[in-house]
JSON list of C-alpha atoms in Angstrom, two decimals:
[
{"chain": "A", "resi": 1, "resn": "MET", "atom": "CA", "xyz": [-14.32, -14.89, -13.75]},
{"chain": "A", "resi": 2, "resn": "SER", "atom": "CA", "xyz": [-14.68, -12.44, -10.89]},
{"chain": "A", "resi": 3, "resn": "THR", "atom": "CA", "xyz": [-15.03, -8.68, -11.61]},
{"chain": "A", "resi": 4, "resn": "LEU", "atom": "CA", "xyz": [-12.50, -6.26, -10.34]},
{"chain": "A", "resi": 5, "resn": "TYR", "atom": "CA", "xyz": [-12.71, -2.44, -10.48]},
{"chain": "A", "resi": 6, "resn": "TYR", "atom": "CA", "xyz": [-9.82, -0.17, -11.19]},
{"chain": "A", "resi": 7, "resn": "THR", "atom": "CA", "xyz": [-8.64, 3.47, -11.43]},
{"chain": "A", "resi": 8, "resn": "THR", "atom": "CA", "xyz": [-5.56, 5.53, -11.27]},
{"chain": "A", "resi": 9, "resn": "ILE", "atom": "CA", "xyz": [-4.38, 8.39, -9.14]},
{"chain": "A", "resi": 10, "resn": "PRO", "atom": "CA", "xyz": [-1.86, 10.82, -10.61]},
{"chain": "A", "resi": 11, "resn": "TRP", "atom": "CA", "xyz": [1.06, 11.68, -8.53]},
{"chain": "A", "resi": 12, "resn": "GLN", "atom": "CA", "xyz": [4.27, 13.41, -9.33]},
{"chain": "A", "resi": 13, "resn": "LEU", "atom": "CA", "xyz": [6.62, 10.50, -8.82]},
{"chain": "A", "resi": 14, "resn": "SER", "atom": "CA", "xyz": [4.37, 7.70, -10.17]},
{"chain": "A", "resi": 15, "resn": "ASP", "atom": "CA", "xyz": [0.73, 7.27, -10.82]},
{"chain": "A", "resi": 16, "resn": "LEU", "atom": "CA", "xyz": [-0.98, 4.87, -8.52]},
{"chain": "A", "resi": 17, "resn": "PHE", "atom": "CA", "xyz": [-3.00, 1.95, -9.92]},
{"chain": "A", "resi": 18, "resn": "LEU", "atom": "CA", "xyz": [-5.82, 0.87, -7.59]},
{"chain": "A", "resi": 19, "resn": "LEU", "atom": "CA", "xyz": [-7.74, -2.48, -7.87]},
{"chain": "A", "resi": 20, "resn": "PHE", "atom": "CA", "xyz": [-10.85, -3.12, -5.92]},
{"chain": "A", "resi": 21, "resn": "SER", "atom": "CA", "xyz": [-13.12, -6.11, -5.40]},
{"chain": "A", "resi": 22, "resn": "ASP", "atom": "CA", "xyz": [-16.59, -5.91, -4.12]},
{"chain": "A", "resi": 23, "resn": "LYS", "atom": "CA", "xyz": [-15.20, -6.33, -0.63]},
{"chain": "A", "resi": 24, "resn": "GLY", "atom": "CA", "xyz": [-12.79, -3.31, -0.74]},
{"chain": "A", "resi": 25, "resn": "PRO", "atom": "CA", "xyz": [-9.42, -2.32, -1.94]},
{"chain": "A", "resi": 26, "resn": "ARG", "atom": "CA", "xyz": [-7.36, -5.36, -3.38]},
{"chain": "A", "resi": 27, "resn": "SER", "atom": "CA", "xyz": [-4.06, -3.77, -4.40]},
{"chain": "A", "resi": 28, "resn": "ILE", "atom": "CA", "xyz": [-2.37, -0.37, -5.02]},
{"chain": "A", "resi": 29, "resn": "SER", "atom": "CA", "xyz": [0.59, -0.39, -7.35]},
{"chain": "A", "resi": 30, "resn": "PHE", "atom": "CA", "xyz": [3.00, 2.37, -8.35]},
{"chain": "A", "resi": 31, "resn": "LEU", "atom": "CA", "xyz": [2.93, 2.41, -12.13]},
{"chain": "A", "resi": 32, "resn": "ASN", "atom": "CA", "xyz": [6.56, 3.99, -12.26]},
{"chain": "A", "resi": 33, "resn": "GLY", "atom": "CA", "xyz": [6.12, 4.64, -16.05]},
{"chain": "A", "resi": 34, "resn": "LYS", "atom": "CA", "xyz": [4.29, 1.44, -16.97]},
{"chain": "A", "resi": 35, "resn": "HIS", "atom": "CA", "xyz": [1.27, 2.09, -19.23]},
{"chain": "A", "resi": 36, "resn": "ILE", "atom": "CA", "xyz": [-2.11, 1.36, -17.78]},
{"chain": "A", "resi": 37, "resn": "ASP", "atom": "CA", "xyz": [-3.15, -0.77, -20.85]},
{"chain": "A", "resi": 38, "resn": "ASP", "atom": "CA", "xyz": [-0.31, -3.13, -20.26]},
{"chain": "A", "resi": 39, "resn": "VAL", "atom": "CA", "xyz": [-1.39, -3.58, -16.69]},
{"chain": "A", "resi": 40, "resn": "LEU", "atom": "CA", "xyz": [-4.93, -4.03, -17.66]},
{"chain": "A", "resi": 41, "resn": "GLY", "atom": "CA", "xyz": [-4.04, -6.46, -20.32]},
{"chain": "A", "resi": 42, "resn": "ARG", "atom": "CA", "xyz": [-2.25, -8.70, -17.95]},
{"chain": "A", "resi": 43, "resn": "LEU", "atom": "CA", "xyz": [-5.15, -8.71, -15.40]},
{"chain": "A", "resi": 44, "resn": "SER", "atom": "CA", "xyz": [-7.68, -9.29, -18.02]},
{"chain": "A", "resi": 45, "resn": "THR", "atom": "CA", "xyz": [-6.68, -12.88, -18.42]},
{"chain": "A", "resi": 46, "resn": "ARG", "atom": "CA", "xyz": [-7.89, -13.56, -14.82]},
{"chain": "A", "resi": 47, "resn": "TYR", "atom": "CA", "xyz": [-10.49, -11.06, -14.14]},
{"chain": "A", "resi": 48, "resn": "THR", "atom": "CA", "xyz": [-13.31, -8.95, -15.68]},
{"chain": "A", "resi": 49, "resn": "LEU", "atom": "CA", "xyz": [-12.15, -5.36, -15.16]},
{"chain": "A", "resi": 50, "resn": "GLU", "atom": "CA", "xyz": [-14.34, -2.31, -14.95]},
{"chain": "A", "resi": 51, "resn": "PRO", "atom": "CA", "xyz": [-13.56, 1.25, -14.35]},
{"chain": "A", "resi": 52, "resn": "ILE", "atom": "CA", "xyz": [-14.64, 2.42, -10.80]},
{"chain": "A", "resi": 53, "resn": "GLN", "atom": "CA", "xyz": [-17.69, 4.44, -10.71]},
{"chain": "A", "resi": 54, "resn": "ASN", "atom": "CA", "xyz": [-18.54, 5.93, -7.33]},
{"chain": "A", "resi": 55, "resn": "GLN", "atom": "CA", "xyz": [-18.49, 2.95, -4.95]},
{"chain": "A", "resi": 56, "resn": "PHE", "atom": "CA", "xyz": [-14.96, 3.68, -3.61]},
{"chain": "A", "resi": 57, "resn": "SER", "atom": "CA", "xyz": [-14.74, 7.50, -4.15]},
{"chain": "A", "resi": 58, "resn": "LEU", "atom": "CA", "xyz": [-14.19, 8.24, -0.47]},
{"chain": "A", "resi": 59, "resn": "LEU", "atom": "CA", "xyz": [-11.07, 6.03, -0.29]},
{"chain": "A", "resi": 60, "resn": "ILE", "atom": "CA", "xyz": [-9.80, 7.42, -3.62]},
{"chain": "A", "resi": 61, "resn": "GLU", "atom": "CA", "xyz": [-10.31, 11.01, -2.40]},
{"chain": "A", "resi": 62, "resn": "LYS", "atom": "CA", "xyz": [-8.40, 10.14, 0.90]},
{"chain": "A", "resi": 63, "resn": "LEU", "atom": "CA", "xyz": [-5.57, 8.69, -1.15]},
{"chain": "A", "resi": 64, "resn": "ALA", "atom": "CA", "xyz": [-5.32, 11.74, -3.30]},
{"chain": "A", "resi": 65, "resn": "ALA", "atom": "CA", "xyz": [-5.37, 14.07, -0.35]},
{"chain": "A", "resi": 66, "resn": "TYR", "atom": "CA", "xyz": [-2.70, 11.99, 1.37]},
{"chain": "A", "resi": 67, "resn": "LEU", "atom": "CA", "xyz": [-0.42, 12.29, -1.87]},
{"chain": "A", "resi": 68, "resn": "ASN", "atom": "CA", "xyz": [-0.97, 16.06, -1.63]},
{"chain": "A", "resi": 69, "resn": "GLY", "atom": "CA", "xyz": [0.28, 16.28, 1.92]},
{"chain": "A", "resi": 70, "resn": "ALA", "atom": "CA", "xyz": [-2.94, 15.94, 3.99]},
{"chain": "A", "resi": 71, "resn": "LYS", "atom": "CA", "xyz": [-2.73, 13.91, 7.23]},
{"chain": "A", "resi": 72, "resn": "VAL", "atom": "CA", "xyz": [-4.99, 11.11, 6.41]},
{"chain": "A", "resi": 73, "resn": "GLU", "atom": "CA", "xyz": [-5.80, 7.98, 8.37]},
{"chain": "A", "resi": 74, "resn": "PHE", "atom": "CA", "xyz": [-6.95, 4.87, 6.53]},
{"chain": "A", "resi": 75, "resn": "ASP", "atom": "CA", "xyz": [-9.47, 2.77, 8.40]},
{"chain": "A", "resi": 76, "resn": "GLY", "atom": "CA", "xyz": [-12.03, 1.33, 6.07]},
{"chain": "A", "resi": 77, "resn": "PRO", "atom": "CA", "xyz": [-12.35, -2.37, 5.02]},
{"chain": "A", "resi": 78, "resn": "THR", "atom": "CA", "xyz": [-9.90, -4.03, 2.80]},
{"chain": "A", "resi": 79, "resn": "ASP", "atom": "CA", "xyz": [-10.26, -7.23, 0.68]},
{"chain": "A", "resi": 80, "resn": "PRO", "atom": "CA", "xyz": [-9.08, -9.97, 2.99]},
{"chain": "A", "resi": 81, "resn": "ASP", "atom": "CA", "xyz": [-8.47, -12.42, 0.36]},
{"chain": "A", "resi": 82, "resn": "THR", "atom": "CA", "xyz": [-4.64, -12.12, 0.27]},
{"chain": "A", "resi": 83, "resn": "GLY", "atom": "CA", "xyz": [-1.67, -12.95, 2.53]},
{"chain": "A", "resi": 84, "resn": "THR", "atom": "CA", "xyz": [-0.54, -15.72, 4.72]},
{"chain": "A", "resi": 85, "resn": "PRO", "atom": "CA", "xyz": [-1.28, -15.73, 8.44]},
{"chain": "A", "resi": 86, "resn": "PHE", "atom": "CA", "xyz": [2.16, -14.36, 9.20]},
{"chain": "A", "resi": 87, "resn": "GLN", "atom": "CA", "xyz": [1.83, -11.64, 6.45]},
{"chain": "A", "resi": 88, "resn": "ASN", "atom": "CA", "xyz": [-1.44, -10.58, 7.83]},
{"chain": "A", "resi": 89, "resn": "GLN", "atom": "CA", "xyz": [-0.02, -10.28, 11.44]},
{"chain": "A", "resi": 90, "resn": "VAL", "atom": "CA", "xyz": [2.72, -8.18, 9.93]},
{"chain": "A", "resi": 91, "resn": "TRP", "atom": "CA", "xyz": [0.27, -5.94, 7.99]},
{"chain": "A", "resi": 92, "resn": "ASN", "atom": "CA", "xyz": [-1.97, -5.60, 11.13]},
{"chain": "A", "resi": 93, "resn": "SER", "atom": "CA", "xyz": [0.99, -4.40, 13.09]},
{"chain": "A", "resi": 94, "resn": "VAL", "atom": "CA", "xyz": [2.12, -1.94, 10.38]},
{"chain": "A", "resi": 95, "resn": "LYS", "atom": "CA", "xyz": [-1.38, -0.52, 10.10]},
{"chain": "A", "resi": 96, "resn": "ARG", "atom": "CA", "xyz": [-1.06, 0.59, 13.85]},
{"chain": "A", "resi": 97, "resn": "ILE", "atom": "CA", "xyz": [2.06, 2.68, 13.07]},
{"chain": "A", "resi": 98, "resn": "PRO", "atom": "CA", "xyz": [0.83, 6.33, 13.42]},
{"chain": "A", "resi": 99, "resn": "TYR", "atom": "CA", "xyz": [1.32, 8.86, 10.68]},
{"chain": "A", "resi": 100, "resn": "GLY", "atom": "CA", "xyz": [4.75, 10.45, 10.73]},
{"chain": "A", "resi": 101, "resn": "VAL", "atom": "CA", "xyz": [6.23, 7.65, 12.81]},
{"chain": "A", "resi": 102, "resn": "THR", "atom": "CA", "xyz": [8.59, 5.07, 11.77]},
{"chain": "A", "resi": 103, "resn": "ARG", "atom": "CA", "xyz": [9.31, 1.48, 13.31]},
{"chain": "A", "resi": 104, "resn": "THR", "atom": "CA", "xyz": [12.11, -0.89, 12.47]},
{"chain": "A", "resi": 105, "resn": "TYR", "atom": "CA", "xyz": [11.74, -4.36, 11.09]},
{"chain": "A", "resi": 106, "resn": "GLY", "atom": "CA", "xyz": [13.13, -5.72, 14.21]},
{"chain": "A", "resi": 107, "resn": "GLU", "atom": "CA", "xyz": [10.51, -3.79, 16.29]},
{"chain": "A", "resi": 108, "resn": "ILE", "atom": "CA", "xyz": [7.77, -5.25, 14.42]},
{"chain": "A", "resi": 109, "resn": "ALA", "atom": "CA", "xyz": [9.25, -8.86, 14.82]},
{"chain": "A", "resi": 110, "resn": "LYS", "atom": "CA", "xyz": [9.42, -8.26, 18.55]},
{"chain": "A", "resi": 111, "resn": "GLU", "atom": "CA", "xyz": [5.99, -7.04, 18.76]},
{"chain": "A", "resi": 112, "resn": "LEU", "atom": "CA", "xyz": [4.86, -10.20, 17.03]},
{"chain": "A", "resi": 113, "resn": "GLY", "atom": "CA", "xyz": [6.75, -12.32, 19.58]},
{"chain": "A", "resi": 114, "resn": "LYS", "atom": "CA", "xyz": [9.29, -13.42, 16.92]},
{"chain": "A", "resi": 115, "resn": "PRO", "atom": "CA", "xyz": [12.39, -11.31, 17.77]},
{"chain": "A", "resi": 116, "resn": "GLY", "atom": "CA", "xyz": [14.53, -13.07, 15.19]},
{"chain": "A", "resi": 117, "resn": "ALA", "atom": "CA", "xyz": [12.21, -12.64, 12.38]},
{"chain": "A", "resi": 118, "resn": "SER", "atom": "CA", "xyz": [13.15, -9.22, 10.96]},
{"chain": "A", "resi": 119, "resn": "ARG", "atom": "CA", "xyz": [14.04, -10.45, 7.59]},
{"chain": "A", "resi": 120, "resn": "ALA", "atom": "CA", "xyz": [10.77, -12.30, 7.44]},
{"chain": "A", "resi": 121, "resn": "VAL", "atom": "CA", "xyz": [9.02, -8.97, 8.43]},
{"chain": "A", "resi": 122, "resn": "GLY", "atom": "CA", "xyz": [10.73, -7.45, 5.63]},
{"chain": "A", "resi": 123, "resn": "THR", "atom": "CA", "xyz": [9.62, -10.13, 3.16]},
{"chain": "A", "resi": 124, "resn": "ALA", "atom": "CA", "xyz": [5.96, -9.79, 4.41]},
{"chain": "A", "resi": 125, "resn": "ASN", "atom": "CA", "xyz": [6.27, -5.99, 3.97]},
{"chain": "A", "resi": 126, "resn": "GLY", "atom": "CA", "xyz": [7.46, -6.41, 0.48]},
{"chain": "A", "resi": 127, "resn": "ALA", "atom": "CA", "xyz": [4.40, -8.58, -0.37]},
{"chain": "A", "resi": 128, "resn": "ASN", "atom": "CA", "xyz": [2.03, -5.83, 1.00]},
{"chain": "A", "resi": 129, "resn": "PRO", "atom": "CA", "xyz": [-0.60, -5.45, -1.53]},
{"chain": "A", "resi": 130, "resn": "LEU", "atom": "CA", "xyz": [-1.89, -2.08, -0.16]},
{"chain": "A", "resi": 131, "resn": "PRO", "atom": "CA", "xyz": [0.97, 0.34, 0.37]},
{"chain": "A", "resi": 132, "resn": "ILE", "atom": "CA", "xyz": [-0.11, 3.70, 1.82]},
{"chain": "A", "resi": 133, "resn": "ILE", "atom": "CA", "xyz": [-3.25, 2.06, 3.36]},
{"chain": "A", "resi": 134, "resn": "VAL", "atom": "CA", "xyz": [-1.07, -0.44, 5.13]},
{"chain": "A", "resi": 135, "resn": "PRO", "atom": "CA", "xyz": [1.83, 1.99, 5.49]},
{"chain": "A", "resi": 136, "resn": "CYS", "atom": "CA", "xyz": [4.73, -0.26, 5.02]},
{"chain": "A", "resi": 137, "resn": "HIS", "atom": "CA", "xyz": [6.83, 2.69, 4.07]},
{"chain": "A", "resi": 138, "resn": "ARG", "atom": "CA", "xyz": [6.97, 3.65, 7.73]},
{"chain": "A", "resi": 139, "resn": "VAL", "atom": "CA", "xyz": [9.14, 0.54, 8.44]},
{"chain": "A", "resi": 140, "resn": "ILE", "atom": "CA", "xyz": [12.83, 1.07, 8.12]},
{"chain": "A", "resi": 141, "resn": "GLN", "atom": "CA", "xyz": [16.09, -0.67, 8.96]},
{"chain": "A", "resi": 142, "resn": "SER", "atom": "CA", "xyz": [17.51, -0.67, 12.52]},
{"chain": "A", "resi": 143, "resn": "ASP", "atom": "CA", "xyz": [20.42, 1.61, 11.33]},
{"chain": "A", "resi": 144, "resn": "GLY", "atom": "CA", "xyz": [17.95, 4.20, 10.15]},
{"chain": "A", "resi": 145, "resn": "LYS", "atom": "CA", "xyz": [18.26, 3.34, 6.42]},
{"chain": "A", "resi": 146, "resn": "LEU", "atom": "CA", "xyz": [15.20, 3.00, 4.47]},
{"chain": "A", "resi": 147, "resn": "GLY", "atom": "CA", "xyz": [15.56, -0.55, 3.27]},
{"chain": "A", "resi": 148, "resn": "GLY", "atom": "CA", "xyz": [13.50, -1.64, 0.25]},
{"chain": "A", "resi": 149, "resn": "TYR", "atom": "CA", "xyz": [10.10, -0.70, -1.12]},
{"chain": "A", "resi": 150, "resn": "ALA", "atom": "CA", "xyz": [7.88, -2.13, -3.82]},
{"chain": "A", "resi": 151, "resn": "GLY", "atom": "CA", "xyz": [7.58, 1.24, -5.40]},
{"chain": "A", "resi": 152, "resn": "GLY", "atom": "CA", "xyz": [11.28, 2.00, -5.01]},
{"chain": "A", "resi": 153, "resn": "VAL", "atom": "CA", "xyz": [13.25, 3.60, -2.46]},
{"chain": "A", "resi": 154, "resn": "THR", "atom": "CA", "xyz": [12.72, 7.05, -3.89]},
{"chain": "A", "resi": 155, "resn": "ILE", "atom": "CA", "xyz": [9.00, 6.75, -3.40]},
{"chain": "A", "resi": 156, "resn": "LYS", "atom": "CA", "xyz": [9.41, 5.36, 0.09]},
{"chain": "A", "resi": 157, "resn": "ASP", "atom": "CA", "xyz": [11.56, 8.53, 0.91]},
{"chain": "A", "resi": 158, "resn": "ALA", "atom": "CA", "xyz": [9.06, 10.82, -0.58]},
{"chain": "A", "resi": 159, "resn": "LEU", "atom": "CA", "xyz": [6.14, 9.28, 1.40]},
{"chain": "A", "resi": 160, "resn": "LEU", "atom": "CA", "xyz": [8.10, 9.67, 4.59]},
{"chain": "A", "resi": 161, "resn": "ARG", "atom": "CA", "xyz": [9.07, 13.15, 3.84]},
{"chain": "A", "resi": 162, "resn": "LEU", "atom": "CA", "xyz": [5.52, 13.89, 2.91]},
{"chain": "A", "resi": 163, "resn": "GLU", "atom": "CA", "xyz": [4.73, 12.77, 6.55]},
{"chain": "A", "resi": 164, "resn": "HIS", "atom": "CA", "xyz": [7.54, 14.65, 7.91]},
{"chain": "A", "resi": 165, "resn": "SER", "atom": "CA", "xyz": [9.09, 11.58, 9.53]},
{"chain": "A", "resi": 166, "resn": "VAL", "atom": "CA", "xyz": [12.36, 11.97, 11.19]},
{"chain": "A", "resi": 167, "resn": "LEU", "atom": "CA", "xyz": [14.89, 9.45, 9.94]}
]
């Protein structure tokens, strides 16, 4: 059984649950009122879980600063053990969206050379294991509506407002 490291970051809308492997961040989830013990209980059937000590403190500090309104760029390594080749293409494209800027699902699809794949881009975005680090909240519908978000549309809207994005 492999070992994963975890912590939470408090935020007014939803605490974040962070999960790391030895390679880097593996996932970020919005708890949305879920109790941490329930999440750990589900994960403990597949992994040995240990609280994070200091090995990822810089990233945790950057995430906390971001949630408090600081302009932060996330550029460190991530755990590459997730995602299909197409999902990874989408996530790499999304990583390049600058702070405070939005793109549409269709724009991402065109950038990838698949202009008819905006729904597939949305599906890949929905499977993003590292929201905020891979800023999928910056991808919106072509009509300017927010679209979906794993943490909920209220959180997507809050993240965009935090970045002062124009919608």
